[in-house]
XYZ file of C-alpha atoms in Angstrom:
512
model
C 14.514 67.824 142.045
C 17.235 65.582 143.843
C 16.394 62.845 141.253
C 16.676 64.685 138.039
C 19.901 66.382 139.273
C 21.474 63.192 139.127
C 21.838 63.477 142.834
C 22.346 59.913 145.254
C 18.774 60.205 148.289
C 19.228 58.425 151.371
C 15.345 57.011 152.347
C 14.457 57.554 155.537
C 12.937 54.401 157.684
C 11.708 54.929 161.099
C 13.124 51.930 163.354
C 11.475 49.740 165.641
C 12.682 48.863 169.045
C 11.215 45.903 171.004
C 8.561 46.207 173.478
C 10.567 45.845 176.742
C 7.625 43.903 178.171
C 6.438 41.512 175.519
C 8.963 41.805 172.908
C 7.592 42.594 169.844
C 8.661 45.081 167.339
C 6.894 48.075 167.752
C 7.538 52.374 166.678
C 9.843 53.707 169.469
C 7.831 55.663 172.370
C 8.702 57.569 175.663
C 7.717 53.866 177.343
C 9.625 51.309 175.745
C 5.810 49.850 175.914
C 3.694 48.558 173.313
C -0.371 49.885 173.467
C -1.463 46.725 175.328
C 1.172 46.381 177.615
C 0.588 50.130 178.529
C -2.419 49.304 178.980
C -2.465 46.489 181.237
C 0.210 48.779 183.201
C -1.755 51.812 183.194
C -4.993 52.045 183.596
C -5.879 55.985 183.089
C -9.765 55.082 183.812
C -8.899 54.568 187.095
C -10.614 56.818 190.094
C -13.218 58.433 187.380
C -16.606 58.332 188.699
C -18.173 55.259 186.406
C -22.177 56.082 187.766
C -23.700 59.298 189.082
C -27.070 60.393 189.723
C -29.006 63.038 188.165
C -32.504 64.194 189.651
C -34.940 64.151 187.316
C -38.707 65.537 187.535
C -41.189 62.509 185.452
C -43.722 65.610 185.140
C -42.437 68.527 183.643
C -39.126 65.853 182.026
C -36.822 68.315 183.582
C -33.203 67.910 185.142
C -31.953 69.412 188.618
C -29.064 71.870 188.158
C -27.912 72.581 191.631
C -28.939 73.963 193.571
C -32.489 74.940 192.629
C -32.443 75.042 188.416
C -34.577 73.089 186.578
C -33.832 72.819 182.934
C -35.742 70.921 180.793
C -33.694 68.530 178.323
C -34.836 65.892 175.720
C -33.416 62.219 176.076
C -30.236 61.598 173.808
C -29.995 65.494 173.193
C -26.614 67.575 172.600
C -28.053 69.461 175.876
C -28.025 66.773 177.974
C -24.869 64.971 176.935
C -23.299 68.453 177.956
C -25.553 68.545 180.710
C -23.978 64.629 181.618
C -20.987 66.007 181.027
C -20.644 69.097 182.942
C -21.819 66.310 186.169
C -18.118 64.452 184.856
C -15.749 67.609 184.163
C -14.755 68.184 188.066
C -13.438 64.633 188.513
C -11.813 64.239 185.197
C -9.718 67.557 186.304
C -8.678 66.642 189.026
C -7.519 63.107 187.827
C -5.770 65.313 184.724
C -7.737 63.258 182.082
C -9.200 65.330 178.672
C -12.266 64.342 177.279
C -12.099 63.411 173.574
C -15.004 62.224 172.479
C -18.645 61.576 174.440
C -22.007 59.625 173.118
C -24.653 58.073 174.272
C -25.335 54.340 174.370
C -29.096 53.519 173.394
C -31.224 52.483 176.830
C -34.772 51.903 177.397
C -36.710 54.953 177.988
C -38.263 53.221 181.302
C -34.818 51.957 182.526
C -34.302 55.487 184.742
C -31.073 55.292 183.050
C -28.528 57.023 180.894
C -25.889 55.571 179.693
C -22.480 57.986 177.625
C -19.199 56.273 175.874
C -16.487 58.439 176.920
C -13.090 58.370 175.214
C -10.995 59.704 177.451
C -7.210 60.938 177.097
C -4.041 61.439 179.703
C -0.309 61.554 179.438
C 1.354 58.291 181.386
C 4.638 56.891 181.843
C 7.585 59.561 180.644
C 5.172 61.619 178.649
C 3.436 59.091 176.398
C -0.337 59.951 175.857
C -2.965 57.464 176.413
C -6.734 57.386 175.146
C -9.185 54.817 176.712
C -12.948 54.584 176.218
C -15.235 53.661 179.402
C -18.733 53.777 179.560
C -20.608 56.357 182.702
C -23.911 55.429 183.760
C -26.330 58.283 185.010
C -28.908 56.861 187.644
C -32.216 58.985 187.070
C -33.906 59.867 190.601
C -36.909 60.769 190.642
C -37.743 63.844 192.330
C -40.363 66.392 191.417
C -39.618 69.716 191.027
C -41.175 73.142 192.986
C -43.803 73.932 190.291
C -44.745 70.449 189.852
C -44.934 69.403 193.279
C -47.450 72.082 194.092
C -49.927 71.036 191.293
C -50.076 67.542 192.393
C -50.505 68.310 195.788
C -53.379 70.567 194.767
C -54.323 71.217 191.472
C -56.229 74.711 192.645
C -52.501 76.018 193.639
C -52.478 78.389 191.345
C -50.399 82.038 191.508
C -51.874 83.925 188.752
C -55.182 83.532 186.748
C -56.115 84.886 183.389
C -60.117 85.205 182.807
C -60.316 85.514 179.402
C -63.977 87.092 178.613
C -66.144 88.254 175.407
C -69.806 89.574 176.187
C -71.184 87.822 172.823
C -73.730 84.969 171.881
C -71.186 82.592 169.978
C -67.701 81.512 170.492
C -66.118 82.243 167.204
C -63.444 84.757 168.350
C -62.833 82.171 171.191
C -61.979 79.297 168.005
C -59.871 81.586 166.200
C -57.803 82.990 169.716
C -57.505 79.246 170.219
C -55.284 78.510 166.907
C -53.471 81.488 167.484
C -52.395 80.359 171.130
C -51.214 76.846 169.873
C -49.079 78.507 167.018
C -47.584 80.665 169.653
C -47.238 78.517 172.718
C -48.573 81.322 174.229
C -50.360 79.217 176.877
C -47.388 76.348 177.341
C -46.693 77.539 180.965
C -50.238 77.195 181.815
C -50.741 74.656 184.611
C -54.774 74.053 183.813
C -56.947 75.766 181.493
C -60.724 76.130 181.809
C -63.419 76.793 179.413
C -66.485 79.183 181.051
C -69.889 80.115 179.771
C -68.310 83.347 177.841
C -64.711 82.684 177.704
C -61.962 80.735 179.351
C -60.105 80.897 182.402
C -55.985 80.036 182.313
C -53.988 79.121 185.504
C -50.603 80.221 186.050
C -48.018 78.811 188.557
C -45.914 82.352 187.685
C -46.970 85.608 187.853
C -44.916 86.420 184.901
C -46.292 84.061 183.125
C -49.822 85.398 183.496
C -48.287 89.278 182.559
C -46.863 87.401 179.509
C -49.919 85.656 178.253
C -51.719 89.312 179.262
C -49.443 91.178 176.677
C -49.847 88.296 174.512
C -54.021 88.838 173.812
C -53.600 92.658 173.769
C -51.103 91.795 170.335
C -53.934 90.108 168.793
C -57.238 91.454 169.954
C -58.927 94.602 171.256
C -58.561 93.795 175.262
C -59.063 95.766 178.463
C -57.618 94.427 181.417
C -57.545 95.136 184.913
C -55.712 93.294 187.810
C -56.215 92.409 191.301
C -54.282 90.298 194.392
C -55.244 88.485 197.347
C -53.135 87.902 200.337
C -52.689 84.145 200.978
C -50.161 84.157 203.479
C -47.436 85.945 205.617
C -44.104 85.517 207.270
C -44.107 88.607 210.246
C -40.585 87.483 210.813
C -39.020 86.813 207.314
C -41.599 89.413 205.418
C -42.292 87.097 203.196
C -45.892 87.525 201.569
C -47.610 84.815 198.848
C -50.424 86.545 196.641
C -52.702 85.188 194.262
C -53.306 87.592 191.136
C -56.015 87.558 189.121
C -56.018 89.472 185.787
C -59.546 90.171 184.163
C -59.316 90.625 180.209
C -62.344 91.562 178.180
C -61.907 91.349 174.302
C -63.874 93.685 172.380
C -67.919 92.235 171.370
C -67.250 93.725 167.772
C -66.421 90.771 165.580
C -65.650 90.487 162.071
C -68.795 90.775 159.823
C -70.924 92.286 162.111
C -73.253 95.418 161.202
C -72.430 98.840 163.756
C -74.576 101.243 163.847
C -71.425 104.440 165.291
C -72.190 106.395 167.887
C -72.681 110.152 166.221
C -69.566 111.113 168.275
C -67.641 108.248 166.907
C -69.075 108.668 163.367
C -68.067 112.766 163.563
C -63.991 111.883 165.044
C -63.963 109.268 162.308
C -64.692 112.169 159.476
C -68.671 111.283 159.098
C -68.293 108.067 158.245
C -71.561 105.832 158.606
C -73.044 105.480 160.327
C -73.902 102.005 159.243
C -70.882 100.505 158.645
C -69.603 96.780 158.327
C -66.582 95.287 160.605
C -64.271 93.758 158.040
C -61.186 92.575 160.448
C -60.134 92.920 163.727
C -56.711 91.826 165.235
C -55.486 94.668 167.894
C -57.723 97.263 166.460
C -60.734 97.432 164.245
C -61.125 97.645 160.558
C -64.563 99.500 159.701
C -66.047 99.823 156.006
C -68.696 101.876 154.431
C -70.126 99.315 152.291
C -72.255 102.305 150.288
C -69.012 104.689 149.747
C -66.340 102.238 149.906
C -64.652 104.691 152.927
C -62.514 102.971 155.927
C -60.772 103.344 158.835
C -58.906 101.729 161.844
C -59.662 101.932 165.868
C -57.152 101.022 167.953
C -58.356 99.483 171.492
C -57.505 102.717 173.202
C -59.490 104.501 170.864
C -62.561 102.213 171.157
C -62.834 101.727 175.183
C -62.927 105.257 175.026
C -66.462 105.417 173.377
C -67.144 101.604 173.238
C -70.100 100.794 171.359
C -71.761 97.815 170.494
C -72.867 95.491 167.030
C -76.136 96.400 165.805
C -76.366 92.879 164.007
C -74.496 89.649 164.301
C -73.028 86.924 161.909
C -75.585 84.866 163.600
C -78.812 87.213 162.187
C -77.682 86.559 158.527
C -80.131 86.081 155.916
C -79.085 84.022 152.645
C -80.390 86.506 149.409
C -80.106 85.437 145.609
C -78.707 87.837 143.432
C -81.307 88.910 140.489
C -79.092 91.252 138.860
C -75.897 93.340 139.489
C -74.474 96.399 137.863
C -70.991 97.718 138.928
C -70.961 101.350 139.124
C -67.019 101.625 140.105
C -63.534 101.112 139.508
C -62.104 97.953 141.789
C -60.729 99.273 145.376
C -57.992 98.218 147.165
C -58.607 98.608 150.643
C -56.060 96.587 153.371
C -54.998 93.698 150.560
C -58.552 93.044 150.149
C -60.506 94.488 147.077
C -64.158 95.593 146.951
C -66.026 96.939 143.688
C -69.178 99.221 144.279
C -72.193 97.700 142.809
C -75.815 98.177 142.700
C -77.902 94.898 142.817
C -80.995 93.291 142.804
C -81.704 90.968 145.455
C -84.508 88.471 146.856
C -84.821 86.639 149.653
C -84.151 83.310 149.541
C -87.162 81.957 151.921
C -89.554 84.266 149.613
C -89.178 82.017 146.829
C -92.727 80.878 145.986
C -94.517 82.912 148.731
C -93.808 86.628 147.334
C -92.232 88.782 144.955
C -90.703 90.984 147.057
C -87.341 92.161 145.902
C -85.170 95.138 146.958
C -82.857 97.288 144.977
C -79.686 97.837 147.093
C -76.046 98.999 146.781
C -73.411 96.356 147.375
C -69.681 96.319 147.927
C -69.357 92.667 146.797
C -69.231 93.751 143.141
C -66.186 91.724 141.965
C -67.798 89.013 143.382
C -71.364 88.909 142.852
C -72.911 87.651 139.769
C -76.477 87.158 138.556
C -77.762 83.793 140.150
C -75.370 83.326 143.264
C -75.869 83.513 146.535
C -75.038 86.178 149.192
C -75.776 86.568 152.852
C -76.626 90.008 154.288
C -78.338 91.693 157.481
C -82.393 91.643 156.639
C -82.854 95.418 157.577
C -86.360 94.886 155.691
C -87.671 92.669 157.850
C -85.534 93.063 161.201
C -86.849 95.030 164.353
C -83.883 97.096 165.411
C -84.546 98.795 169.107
C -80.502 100.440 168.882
C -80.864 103.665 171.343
C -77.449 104.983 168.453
C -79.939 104.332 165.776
C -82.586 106.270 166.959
C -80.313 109.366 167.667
C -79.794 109.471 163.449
C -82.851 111.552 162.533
C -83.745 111.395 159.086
C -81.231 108.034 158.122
C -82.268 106.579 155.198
C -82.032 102.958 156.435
C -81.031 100.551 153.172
C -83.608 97.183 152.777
C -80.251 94.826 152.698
C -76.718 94.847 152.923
C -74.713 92.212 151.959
C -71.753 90.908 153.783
C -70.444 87.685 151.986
C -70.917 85.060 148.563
C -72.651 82.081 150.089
C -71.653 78.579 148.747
C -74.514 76.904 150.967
C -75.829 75.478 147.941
C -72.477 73.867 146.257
C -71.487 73.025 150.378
C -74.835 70.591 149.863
C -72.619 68.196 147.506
C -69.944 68.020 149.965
C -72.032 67.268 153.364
C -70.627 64.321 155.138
C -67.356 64.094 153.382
C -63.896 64.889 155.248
C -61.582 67.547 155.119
C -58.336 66.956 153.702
C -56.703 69.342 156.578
C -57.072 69.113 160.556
C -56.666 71.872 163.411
C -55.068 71.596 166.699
C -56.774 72.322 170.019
C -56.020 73.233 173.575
C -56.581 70.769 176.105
C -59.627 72.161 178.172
C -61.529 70.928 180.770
C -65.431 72.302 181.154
C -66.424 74.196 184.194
C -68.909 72.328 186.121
C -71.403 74.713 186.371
C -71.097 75.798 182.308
C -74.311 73.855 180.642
C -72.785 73.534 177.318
C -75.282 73.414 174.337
C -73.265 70.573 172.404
C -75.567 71.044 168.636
C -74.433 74.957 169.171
C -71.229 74.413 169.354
C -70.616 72.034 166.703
C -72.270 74.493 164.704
C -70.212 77.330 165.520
C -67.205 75.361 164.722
C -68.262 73.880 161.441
C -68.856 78.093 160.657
C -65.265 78.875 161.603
C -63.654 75.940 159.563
C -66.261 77.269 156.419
C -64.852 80.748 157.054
C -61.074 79.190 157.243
C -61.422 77.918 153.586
C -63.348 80.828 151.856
C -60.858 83.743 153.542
C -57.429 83.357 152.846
C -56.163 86.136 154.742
C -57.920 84.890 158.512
C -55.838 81.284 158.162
C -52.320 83.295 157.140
C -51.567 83.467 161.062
C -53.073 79.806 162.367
C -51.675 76.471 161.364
C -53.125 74.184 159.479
C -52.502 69.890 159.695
C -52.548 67.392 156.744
C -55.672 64.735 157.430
C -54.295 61.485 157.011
C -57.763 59.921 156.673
C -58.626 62.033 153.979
C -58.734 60.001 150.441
C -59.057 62.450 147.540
C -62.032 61.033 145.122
C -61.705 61.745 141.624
C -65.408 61.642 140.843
C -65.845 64.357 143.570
C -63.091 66.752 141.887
C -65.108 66.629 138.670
C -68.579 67.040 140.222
C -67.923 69.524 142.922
C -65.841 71.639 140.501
C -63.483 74.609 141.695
C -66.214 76.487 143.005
C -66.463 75.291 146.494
C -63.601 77.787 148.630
C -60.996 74.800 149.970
C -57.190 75.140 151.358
C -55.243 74.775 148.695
C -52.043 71.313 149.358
C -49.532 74.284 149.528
C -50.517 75.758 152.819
C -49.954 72.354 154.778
C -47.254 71.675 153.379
C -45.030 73.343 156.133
C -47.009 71.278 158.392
C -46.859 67.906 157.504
C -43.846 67.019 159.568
C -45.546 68.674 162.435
C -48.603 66.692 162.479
C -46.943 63.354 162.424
C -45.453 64.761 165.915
C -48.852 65.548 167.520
C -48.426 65.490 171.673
C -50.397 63.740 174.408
C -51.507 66.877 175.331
C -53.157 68.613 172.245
C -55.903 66.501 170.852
C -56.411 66.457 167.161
C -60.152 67.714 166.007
C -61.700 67.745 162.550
């Protein structure tokens, strides 16, 4: 505005004075002092603690807080560079010196040593301010803390104990608790975890820790639990007493897919439903279905250890039936985001073919699934020899020849024997009890049956997590002779995961 007025504008300069040390020119300051003279005058670093020590535990890679905190930190971390930092703040106070900046200077992990740049800043000679980096070297001593000095001086020092129990002849429910656990961390405080004939056993160096992993398996399966302590030592002066708990959980024997006969109380407080009906899902209660009416309900585990009852045939009894022909005789049901159509079908057993004719003429809820030439497996009522004291009580049942429970893809599976998933699970590292006897061809077995039952239902992977397999090497012959009709986990639902499995710890083994 000056300018276009016409108007004469003085332009300011800033003046230099000489240094009164070194005499060069230099910007005027409350010193007279250029930086390096100031410098070599002043040293503001001077009485700051250069090296500390820190205690660190090499088990549990946790840091001492004083006076008895252990916090656990990660190596070049923002935690512990405040954690470093917080060891620095007293001195730097009482030299009046202000942190500006802080980093850490790279180190070999072994070294026992961490190294931070500080720049520092403080006001000096007739109020001019300062900054000056220095490095601070943190000495790690090693020193073990409570928890994990007690487990290496005996690994049986345990405060709490979780016996995790099923009264069943396979260890499916045990697989699928297993994923959920990982997912969860559910068992991450657990000291040492133990698998037994029918169940496992975890160790806790907390009793909270045991409460929490207690609440924990009542979320996600039917439990009853009861709890017990023994006295392990006593201080008559200080009244001090050390217990060890022990918390007994039993899950539920009712699995998913089994056949239940109900009790005729049950059957009467559940509106007369049954009383043969099919378990389609359990989590912390029970889903049951009437596979002739298409009629459901839920138990809760309250409502079932009230009038427990037991499976009147197992996913292990399952016979594998070909489908003759099929009629659908209703409307498709919703029924818990799962959908059933009521069917009535003709049915052979698959080990009659060439032997008999025998066929049976049964009623199916699989018909929006079923058609004429697949396969199915079902409970062989037929041929079975059922001694069920609930059974008996039912005068007059008309007991069906079949019932199917699932589409079988045995046949198509055939094609695929021997050839790699393209997806991995996690598992807990578990020692074996010495005195389990553990049937290795059985257990493979029953594993290979939970993976199969991972691809074909979506809904029982939604809550586990599922790995990319790195080995596996799609084949394009195999696509086009294998088809679509094989159930598989579609590339979408590992996607989340394929960070995570890159990242796989020393302690969780990866299994096919």
């Amino acid at each position: 505005m000056a300018g276009e007025s016409g108007m004469f504008m003085v332009h300011q300069t800033i003046g230099s004075v000489l240094c009164c040390k070194c005499g060069i020119p230099m910007q005027p300051n409350a010193a007279n002092m250029c930086v390096k003279c100031l410098r070599s005058e002043v040293d503001i670093t001077e009485g700051l603690l250069k090296r500390l020590i820190i205690v660190h535990c090499p088990e549990c890679e946790s840091y001492l807080q004083p006076p008895r905190t252990w916090i656990k930190l990660q190596l070049e971390s923002k935690e512990l560079l405040t954690f470093c930092l917080k060891k620095l703040q007293k001195n730097l106070n009482s030299n009046k010196v202000r942190i500006i900046h802080a980093e850490f200077i790279w180190t070999e992990p072994h070294s026992k040593r961490v190294k931070v740049k500080v720049k520092v800043q403080k006001e000096v000679l007739n109020g001019a301010i300062l900054e000056q980096t220095y490095p601070v070297e943190y000495v790690q001593q090693d020193h073990m803390c409570e928890s994990c000095s007690r487990v290496q001086a005996n690994p049986d020092q345990w405060v709490a104990a979780v016996q995790l129990r099923q009264h069943v002849s396979h260890r499916r429910t045990f697989f699928y608790l297993e994923q959920l656990i990982l997912k969860h961390g559910a068992a991450a405080s657990a000291i040492r975890i133990t698998q037994m004939d029918q169940g496992i056993d975890f160790f806790f160096s907390n009793r909270s820790h045991g409460i929490k992993f207690v609440d924990f398996v009542g979320k996600v399966a039917p439990v009853k639990s009861r709890n017990d302590k023994q006295l392990v030592s006593h201080d008559t002066k200080s009244n001090n007493y050390n217990y060890k708990y022990t918390f007994s959980v039993e899950i539920c024997p009712i699995c998913r897919e089994d056949l239940i006969c109900l009790p005729p109380k049950v059957a009467v407080s559940l509106g007369n439903l049954g009383p043969l009906v099919i378990c389609t899902k359990v989590t912390n209660s029970i889903a049951l279905l009437d596979p002739f009416t298409l009629r459901h309900c839920f138990l809760d585990a309250e409502q079932y250890w009230r009038t427990s009852f037991k499976s009147l045939l197992t996913s292990r009894q399952l016979v594998e039936y070909i489908v003759l022909d099929i009629e659908a005789v209703s409307s498709e049901v919703n029924i818990g985001g799962t959908k059933y159509v009521l069917a009535d079908a003709q049915v052979a057993r698959v080990s009659d073919f060439g032997k008999n004719d025998t066929m049976f003429s049964i009623r199916t809820h699989l018909g929006h699934l079923l058609n004429p030439g697949d396969y199915a497996l079902g409970y062989d009522l037929y041929g079975s020899n059922n001694n069920d004291d609930e059974l008996d009580k039912y005068r007059g049942l008309v007991i069906p020849e079949a019932i199917l429970i699932k589409k079988s893809f045995e046949e198509k599976r055939l094609k695929k024997r021997g050839k790699p998933r393209s997806w991995k699970l996690k598992s807990l590292n578990m020692e074996v009890d010495d005195k389990v006897k553990v049937d290795e061809d059985k257990m493979n077995s029953e594993y290979e049956q939970f993976l199969k039952d991972l691809e074909e239902n979506p809904e029982l992977r939604f809550n586990i997590s599922l790995y990319r397999n790195k080995e596996y090497q799609p084949s394009e012959m195999a696509s086009v002779t294998d088809g679509e009709e094989v159930p598989s986990v579609p590339l979408d639902e590992l996607l989340a995961d394929l960070d995570l499995s890159e990242d796989v710890s020393d302690d969780d083994s990866m299994v096919e």
